[in-house]
Coordinates of C-alpha atoms in Angstrom, one line a residue:
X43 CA 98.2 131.0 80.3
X44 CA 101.1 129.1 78.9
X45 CA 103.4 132.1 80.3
X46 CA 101.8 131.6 83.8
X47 CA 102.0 128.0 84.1
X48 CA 105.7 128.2 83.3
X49 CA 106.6 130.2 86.4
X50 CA 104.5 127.7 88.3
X51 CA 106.9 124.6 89.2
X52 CA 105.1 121.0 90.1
X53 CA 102.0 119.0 89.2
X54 CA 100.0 121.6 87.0
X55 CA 96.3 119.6 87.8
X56 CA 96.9 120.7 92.0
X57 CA 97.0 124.3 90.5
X58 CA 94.3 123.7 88.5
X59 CA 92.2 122.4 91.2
X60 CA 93.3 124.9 93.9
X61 CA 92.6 128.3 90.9
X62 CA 89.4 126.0 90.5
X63 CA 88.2 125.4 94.3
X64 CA 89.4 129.4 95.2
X65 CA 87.2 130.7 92.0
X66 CA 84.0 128.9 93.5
X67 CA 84.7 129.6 96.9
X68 CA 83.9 133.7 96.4
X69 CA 81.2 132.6 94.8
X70 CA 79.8 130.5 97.8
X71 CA 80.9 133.2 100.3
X72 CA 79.7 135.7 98.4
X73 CA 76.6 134.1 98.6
X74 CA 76.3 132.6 102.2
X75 CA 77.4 136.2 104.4
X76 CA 74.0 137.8 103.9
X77 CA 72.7 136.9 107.0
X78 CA 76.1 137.5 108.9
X79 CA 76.3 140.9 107.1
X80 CA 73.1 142.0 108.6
X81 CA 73.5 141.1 112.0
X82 CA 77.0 142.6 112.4
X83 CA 75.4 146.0 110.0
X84 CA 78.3 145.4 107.5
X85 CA 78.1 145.2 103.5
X86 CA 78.7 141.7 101.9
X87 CA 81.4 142.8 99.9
X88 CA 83.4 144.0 102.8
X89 CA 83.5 140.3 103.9
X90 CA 84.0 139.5 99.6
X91 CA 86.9 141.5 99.9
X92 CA 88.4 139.7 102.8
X93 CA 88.2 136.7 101.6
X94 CA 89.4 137.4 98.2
X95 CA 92.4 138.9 99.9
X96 CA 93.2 136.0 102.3
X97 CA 92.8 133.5 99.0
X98 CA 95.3 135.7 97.4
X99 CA 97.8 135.5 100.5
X100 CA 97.4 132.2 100.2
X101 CA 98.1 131.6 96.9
X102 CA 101.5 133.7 97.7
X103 CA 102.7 131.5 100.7
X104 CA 101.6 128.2 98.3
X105 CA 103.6 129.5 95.7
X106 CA 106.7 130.4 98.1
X107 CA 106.4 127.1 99.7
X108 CA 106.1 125.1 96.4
X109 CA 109.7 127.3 95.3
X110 CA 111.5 125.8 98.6
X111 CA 112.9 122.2 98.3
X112 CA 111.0 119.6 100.2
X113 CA 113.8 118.6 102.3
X114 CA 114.4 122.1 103.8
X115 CA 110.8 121.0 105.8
X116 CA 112.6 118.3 107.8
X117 CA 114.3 120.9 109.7
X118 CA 111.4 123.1 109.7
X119 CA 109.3 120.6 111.4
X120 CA 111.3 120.5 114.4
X121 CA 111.2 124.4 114.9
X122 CA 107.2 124.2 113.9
X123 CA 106.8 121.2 116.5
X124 CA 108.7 123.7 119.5
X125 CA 106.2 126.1 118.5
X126 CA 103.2 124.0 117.9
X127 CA 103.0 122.5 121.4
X128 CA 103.3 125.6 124.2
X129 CA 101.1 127.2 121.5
X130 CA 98.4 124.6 121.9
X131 CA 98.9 125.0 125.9
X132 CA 98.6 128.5 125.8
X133 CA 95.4 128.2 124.0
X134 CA 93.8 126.0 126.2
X135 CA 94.7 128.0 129.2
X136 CA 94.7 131.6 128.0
X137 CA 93.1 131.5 124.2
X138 CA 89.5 132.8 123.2
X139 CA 86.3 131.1 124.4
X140 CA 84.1 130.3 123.0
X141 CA 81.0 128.0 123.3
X142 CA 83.5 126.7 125.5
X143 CA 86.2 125.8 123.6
X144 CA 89.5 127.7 123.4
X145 CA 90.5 127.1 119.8
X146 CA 91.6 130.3 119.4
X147 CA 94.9 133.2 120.3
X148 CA 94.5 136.7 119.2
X149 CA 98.0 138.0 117.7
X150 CA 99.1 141.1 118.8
X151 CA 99.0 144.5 116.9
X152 CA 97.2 143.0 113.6
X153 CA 93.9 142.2 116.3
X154 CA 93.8 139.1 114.2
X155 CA 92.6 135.4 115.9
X156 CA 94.6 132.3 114.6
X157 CA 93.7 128.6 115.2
X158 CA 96.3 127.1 116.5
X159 CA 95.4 123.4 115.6
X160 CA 95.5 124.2 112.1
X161 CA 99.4 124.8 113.1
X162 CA 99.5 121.6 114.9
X163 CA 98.8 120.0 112.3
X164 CA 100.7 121.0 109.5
X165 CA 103.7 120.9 112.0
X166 CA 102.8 117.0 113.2
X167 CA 102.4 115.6 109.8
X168 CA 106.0 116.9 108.8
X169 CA 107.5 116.0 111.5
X170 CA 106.0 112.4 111.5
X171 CA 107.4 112.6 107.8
X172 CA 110.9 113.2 108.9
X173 CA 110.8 110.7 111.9
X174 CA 109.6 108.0 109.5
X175 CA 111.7 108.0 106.5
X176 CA 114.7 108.4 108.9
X177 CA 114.2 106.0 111.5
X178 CA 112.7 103.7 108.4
X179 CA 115.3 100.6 109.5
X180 CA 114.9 100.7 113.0
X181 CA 110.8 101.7 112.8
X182 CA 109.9 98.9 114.9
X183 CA 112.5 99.1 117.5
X184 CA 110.0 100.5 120.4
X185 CA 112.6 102.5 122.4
X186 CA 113.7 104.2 119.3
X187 CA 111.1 104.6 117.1
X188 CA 107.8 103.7 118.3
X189 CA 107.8 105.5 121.9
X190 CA 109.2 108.8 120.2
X191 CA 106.6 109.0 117.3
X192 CA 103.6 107.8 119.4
X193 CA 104.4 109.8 122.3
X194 CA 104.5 113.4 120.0
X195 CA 101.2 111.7 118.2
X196 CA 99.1 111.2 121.1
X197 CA 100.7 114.6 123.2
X198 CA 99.4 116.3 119.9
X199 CA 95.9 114.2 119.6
X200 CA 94.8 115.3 123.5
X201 CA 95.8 119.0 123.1
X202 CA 93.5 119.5 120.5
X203 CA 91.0 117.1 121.0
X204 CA 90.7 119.5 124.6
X205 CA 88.9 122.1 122.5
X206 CA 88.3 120.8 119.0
X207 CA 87.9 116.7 119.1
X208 CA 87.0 116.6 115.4
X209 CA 90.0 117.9 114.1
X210 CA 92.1 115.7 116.7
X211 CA 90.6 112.8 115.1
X212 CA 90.7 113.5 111.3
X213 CA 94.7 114.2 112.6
X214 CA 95.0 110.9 114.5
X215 CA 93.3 108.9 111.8
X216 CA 95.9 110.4 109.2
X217 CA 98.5 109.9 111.3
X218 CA 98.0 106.2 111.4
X219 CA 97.4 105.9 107.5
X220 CA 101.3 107.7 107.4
X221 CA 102.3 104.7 110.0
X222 CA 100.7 101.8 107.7
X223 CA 102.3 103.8 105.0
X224 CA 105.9 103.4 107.0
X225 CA 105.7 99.8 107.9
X226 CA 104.9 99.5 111.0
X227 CA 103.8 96.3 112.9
X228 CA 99.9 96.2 112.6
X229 CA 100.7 94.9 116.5
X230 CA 101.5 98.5 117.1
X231 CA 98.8 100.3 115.0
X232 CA 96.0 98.2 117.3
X233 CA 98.4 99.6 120.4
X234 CA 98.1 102.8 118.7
X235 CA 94.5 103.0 118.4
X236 CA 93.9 101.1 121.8
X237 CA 95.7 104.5 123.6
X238 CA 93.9 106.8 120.8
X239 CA 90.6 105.0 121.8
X240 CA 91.3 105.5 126.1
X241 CA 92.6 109.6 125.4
X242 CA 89.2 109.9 123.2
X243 CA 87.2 108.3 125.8
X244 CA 89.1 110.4 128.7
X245 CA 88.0 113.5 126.6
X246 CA 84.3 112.9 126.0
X247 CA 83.9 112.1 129.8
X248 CA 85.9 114.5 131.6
X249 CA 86.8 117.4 128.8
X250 CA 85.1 121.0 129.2
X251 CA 82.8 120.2 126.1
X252 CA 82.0 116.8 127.4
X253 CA 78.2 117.6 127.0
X254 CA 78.4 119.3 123.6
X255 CA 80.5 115.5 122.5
X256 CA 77.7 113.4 124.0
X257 CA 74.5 115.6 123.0
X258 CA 76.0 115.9 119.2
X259 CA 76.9 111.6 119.5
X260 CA 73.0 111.2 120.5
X261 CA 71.8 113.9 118.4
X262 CA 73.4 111.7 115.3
X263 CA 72.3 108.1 116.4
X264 CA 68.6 109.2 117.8
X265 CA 66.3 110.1 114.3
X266 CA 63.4 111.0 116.7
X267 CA 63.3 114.3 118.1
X268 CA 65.5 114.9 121.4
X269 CA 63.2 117.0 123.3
X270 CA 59.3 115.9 124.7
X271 CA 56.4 118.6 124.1
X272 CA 56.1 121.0 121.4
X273 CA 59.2 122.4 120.4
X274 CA 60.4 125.6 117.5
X275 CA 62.6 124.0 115.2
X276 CA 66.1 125.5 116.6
X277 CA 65.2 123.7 120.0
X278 CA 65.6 120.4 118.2
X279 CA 69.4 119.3 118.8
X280 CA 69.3 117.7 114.9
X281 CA 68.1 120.8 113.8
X282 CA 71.4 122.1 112.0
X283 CA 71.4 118.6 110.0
X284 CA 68.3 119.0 109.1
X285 CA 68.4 122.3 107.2
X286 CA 71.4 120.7 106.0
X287 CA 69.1 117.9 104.2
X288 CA 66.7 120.3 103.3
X289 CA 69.2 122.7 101.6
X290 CA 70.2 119.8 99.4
X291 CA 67.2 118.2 98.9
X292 CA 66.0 121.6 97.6
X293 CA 69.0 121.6 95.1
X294 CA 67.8 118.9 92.9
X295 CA 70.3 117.6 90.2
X296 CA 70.7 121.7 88.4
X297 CA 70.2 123.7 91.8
X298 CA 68.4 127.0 92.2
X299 CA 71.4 129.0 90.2
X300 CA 74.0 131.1 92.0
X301 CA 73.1 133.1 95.0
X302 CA 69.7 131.7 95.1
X303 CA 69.9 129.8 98.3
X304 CA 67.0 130.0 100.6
X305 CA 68.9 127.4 103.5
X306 CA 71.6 130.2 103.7
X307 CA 69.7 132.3 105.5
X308 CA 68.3 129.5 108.0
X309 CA 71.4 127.2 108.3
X310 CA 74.0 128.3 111.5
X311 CA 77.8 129.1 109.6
X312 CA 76.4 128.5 106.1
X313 CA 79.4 130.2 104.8
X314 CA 82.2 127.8 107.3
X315 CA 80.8 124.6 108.2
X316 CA 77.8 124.1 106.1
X317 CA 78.9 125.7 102.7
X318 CA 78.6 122.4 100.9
X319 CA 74.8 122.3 101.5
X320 CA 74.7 125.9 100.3
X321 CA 77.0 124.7 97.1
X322 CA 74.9 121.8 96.4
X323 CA 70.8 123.9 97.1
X324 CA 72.4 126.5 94.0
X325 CA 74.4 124.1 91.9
X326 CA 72.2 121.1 92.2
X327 CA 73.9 118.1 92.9
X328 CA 75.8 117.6 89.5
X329 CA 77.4 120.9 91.6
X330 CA 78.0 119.0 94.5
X331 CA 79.4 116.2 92.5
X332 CA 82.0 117.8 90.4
X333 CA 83.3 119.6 93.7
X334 CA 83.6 115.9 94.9
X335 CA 85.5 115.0 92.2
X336 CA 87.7 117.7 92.7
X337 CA 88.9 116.9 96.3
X338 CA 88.9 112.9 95.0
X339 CA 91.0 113.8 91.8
X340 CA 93.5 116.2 94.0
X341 CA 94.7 112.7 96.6
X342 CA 94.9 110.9 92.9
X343 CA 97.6 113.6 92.1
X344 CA 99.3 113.4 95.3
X345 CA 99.4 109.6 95.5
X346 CA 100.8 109.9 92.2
X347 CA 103.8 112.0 93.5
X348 CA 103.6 109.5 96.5
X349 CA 104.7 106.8 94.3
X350 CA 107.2 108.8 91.8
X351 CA 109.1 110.4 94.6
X352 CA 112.3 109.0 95.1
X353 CA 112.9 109.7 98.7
X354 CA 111.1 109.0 101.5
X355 CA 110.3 111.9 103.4
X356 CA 109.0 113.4 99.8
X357 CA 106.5 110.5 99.6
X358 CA 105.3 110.5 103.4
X359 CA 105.0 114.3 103.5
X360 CA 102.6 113.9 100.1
X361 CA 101.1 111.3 101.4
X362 CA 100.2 112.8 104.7
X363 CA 99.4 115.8 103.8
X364 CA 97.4 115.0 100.9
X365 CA 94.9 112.3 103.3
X366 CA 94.7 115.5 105.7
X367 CA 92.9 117.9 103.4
X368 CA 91.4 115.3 101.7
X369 CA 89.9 113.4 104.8
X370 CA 89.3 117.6 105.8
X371 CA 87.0 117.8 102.6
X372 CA 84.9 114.2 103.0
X373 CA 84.5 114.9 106.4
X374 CA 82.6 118.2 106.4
X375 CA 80.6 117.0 102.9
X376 CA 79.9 113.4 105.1
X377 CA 77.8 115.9 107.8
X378 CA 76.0 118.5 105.5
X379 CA 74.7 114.8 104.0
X380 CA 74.1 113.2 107.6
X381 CA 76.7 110.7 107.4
X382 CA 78.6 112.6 110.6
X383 CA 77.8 114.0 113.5
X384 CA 77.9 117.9 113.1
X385 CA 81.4 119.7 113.7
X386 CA 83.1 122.2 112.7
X387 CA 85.6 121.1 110.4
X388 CA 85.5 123.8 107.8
X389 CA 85.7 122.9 103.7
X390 CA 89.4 123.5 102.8
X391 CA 90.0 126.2 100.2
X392 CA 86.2 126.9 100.1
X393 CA 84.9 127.5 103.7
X394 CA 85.4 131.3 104.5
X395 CA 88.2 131.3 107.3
X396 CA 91.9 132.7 107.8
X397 CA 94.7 130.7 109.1
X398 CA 92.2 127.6 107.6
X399 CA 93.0 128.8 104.2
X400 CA 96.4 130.0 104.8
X401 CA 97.8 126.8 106.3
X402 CA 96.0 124.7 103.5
X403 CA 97.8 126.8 101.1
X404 CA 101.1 125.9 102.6
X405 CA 100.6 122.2 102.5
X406 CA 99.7 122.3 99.0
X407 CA 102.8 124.3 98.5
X408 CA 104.7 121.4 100.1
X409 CA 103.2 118.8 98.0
X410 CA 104.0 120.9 94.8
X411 CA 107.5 121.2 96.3
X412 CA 108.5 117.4 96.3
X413 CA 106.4 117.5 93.0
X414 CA 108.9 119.7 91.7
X415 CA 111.2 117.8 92.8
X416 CA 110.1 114.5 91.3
X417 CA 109.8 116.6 87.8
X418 CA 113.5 118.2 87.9
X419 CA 114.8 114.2 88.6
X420 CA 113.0 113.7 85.7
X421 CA 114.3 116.3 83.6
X422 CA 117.5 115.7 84.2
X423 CA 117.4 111.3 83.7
X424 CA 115.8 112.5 80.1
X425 CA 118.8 114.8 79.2
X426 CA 121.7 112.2 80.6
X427 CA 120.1 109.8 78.2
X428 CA 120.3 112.4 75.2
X429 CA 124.1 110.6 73.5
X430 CA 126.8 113.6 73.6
X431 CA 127.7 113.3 69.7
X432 CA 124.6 112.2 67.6
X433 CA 125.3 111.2 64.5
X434 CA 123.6 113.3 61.7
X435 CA 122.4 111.3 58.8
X436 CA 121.9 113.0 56.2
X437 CA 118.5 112.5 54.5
X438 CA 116.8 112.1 57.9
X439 CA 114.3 114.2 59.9

């Protein structure tokens, strides 16, 4: 173990926690695809398999990011923001539907679909990085600072919140944290949120999945059931929640034991969106609670690098990305709970999913990388304060 952890650079606890969350997420998966095995007349462990081998990709591309210095991603985020935004334009003209929301591009030759807001993101919080430590004496000039940051932000915020207005917002709320973070006026934040409050109003009223926004926002507020007459159970529009309350009610405080989940075969994506009331039904919620803990104790690690980083754009790409996944995490547990309308915001590192796992891994790869960075300063303060000539007295240890 020792031999292992001294190949892997940065805070050792994020590893921990990420070997920790990937361990329990083939568990979950393994657990939650019966029902998606059977209708598609495939084996579970073809779908154990691919997970196990997109977790292990990932741990690759989090390991090559963490082995890259931090401030090569300044001028990555420029090339990843040229990318990001035709990409999200050609999804919403020309990506995969479905349930009316194009989310998703198939790339060529592999056959593979990608998310492209899951991109977007990784590529906005960078570049937000390198705009605010470097514009960080002029960050309240408007012509100069404020107009070029808000303007990418909200450009970003409508082209995903087209198709996908959960992750838009999880984006645009860590977005502002990162602006708070870099001093700017609170009279700009409330400008900020004013214009992020009229785009998410022109999307729930005019956007393709206008009626999905409003049934789901009614759905959340109205306890009583949605539809007069006798109804089945999956005609009720709070039915997903439901099962979700059920599932973890179930649970108890030790849980039914590993892959003895009965809500898994009832709940819709219990192996995406609603694997935390699947964790919580077999683990109980002492499960649910140390999984908790997890996410809570990985943003203590990154706010720690936050605060020991000597530069900047090290601290605001931490700090960014770090409120990303973690806001990511609380957001998905908040709805298998009912605090949140449903979405589909999957569970990072633990939710079965591709480029969801991959680009997760990357950011955590760029948080270890400024970690890295903090702990070679470190190293090398320690050895200029080592005296060239010590005296040896003899007699001493």
């Amino acid at each position: 173990m020792d031999q292992i952890f001294s190949k892997l650079k940065g805070d050792k606890w994020i590893w921990i926690i990420v070997i920790v969350l990937s361990g329990w997420s083939l568990l979950a998966v393994y657990s939650s695809v019966g029902t998606l095995a059977y209708k598609e007349g495939k084996g579970t462990e073809l779908y154990l398999f691919k997970h196990f081998s997109i977790i292990v990709v990932g741990l690759v591309l989090m390991y090559l990011s963490h082995k890259l210095d931090y401030r090569y991603y300044a001028g990555i985020s420029k090339l990843l923001m040229i990318i990001a935004i035709p990409l999200l334009l050609f999804t919403l003209i020309g990506g995969n539907k479905v349930n009316e929301a194009s989310r998703w591009v198939t790339i060529p030759v592999i056959n593979q679909t990608f998310q492209t807001s899951d991109l977007a993101k990784l590529a906005l919080i960078t570049f937000l990085a390198r705009m605010l430590s470097r514009k960080a004496h002029e960050i309240k000039d408007l012509k100069k600072s404020f107009i070029p940051i808000m303007g990418t932000v909200c450009l970003v915020f409508v082209l995903i919140a087209w198709a996908n207005l959960s992750t838009a917002l999880m984006l645009f709320g860590t977005s502002v944290l990162l602006l708070l973070i870099g001093r700017v006026s609170f009279k700009q934040i409330g400008i900020v949120c004013v214009g992020g409050a009229f785009l998410l109003l022109l999307v729930i009223l005019i956007g393709p999945r206008r009626a999905t926004y409003i049934s789901r926002f009614e759905s959340f507020f109205k306890t009583e059931q949605t539809t007069q007459g006798p109804v089945s159970f999956q005609e009720d529009k709070n039915y997903q929640a439901n099962l979700a309350k059920m599932s973890i009610a179930s649970g108890e405080l030790f849980g039914k034991g590993a892959g003895n989940s009965v809500g898994r075969n009832l709940l819709p994506h219990p192996y995406s969106d609603f694997i935390f009331a699947v964790i919580v039904e077999e683990y109980g919620t002492i499960g649910g609670a140390i999984l908790l803990f997890l996410y809570v104790a990985l943003m203590y690690r990154c706010i720690r690098i936050v605060t020991l980083s000597p530069r900047a754009f090290g601290a605001f790409l931490a700090a960014g990305l770090g409120f990303s996944l973690t806001i990511q995490a609380l957001a998905n547990m908040a709805v298998a709970v009912g605090l949140g309308p449903v979405t589909g915001v999957p569970l990072p590192l633990v939710s079965m999913g591709g480029t969801s796992i991959l680009f997760t891994s990357v950011a955590l790869g760029i948080i270890l990388s400024v970690s890295r960075s903090v702990e070679e300063l470190k190293g090398k303060e320690e050895l200029n304060e080592i005296p060239k000539n010590p005296k040896v007295v003899v007699g001493t240890i």
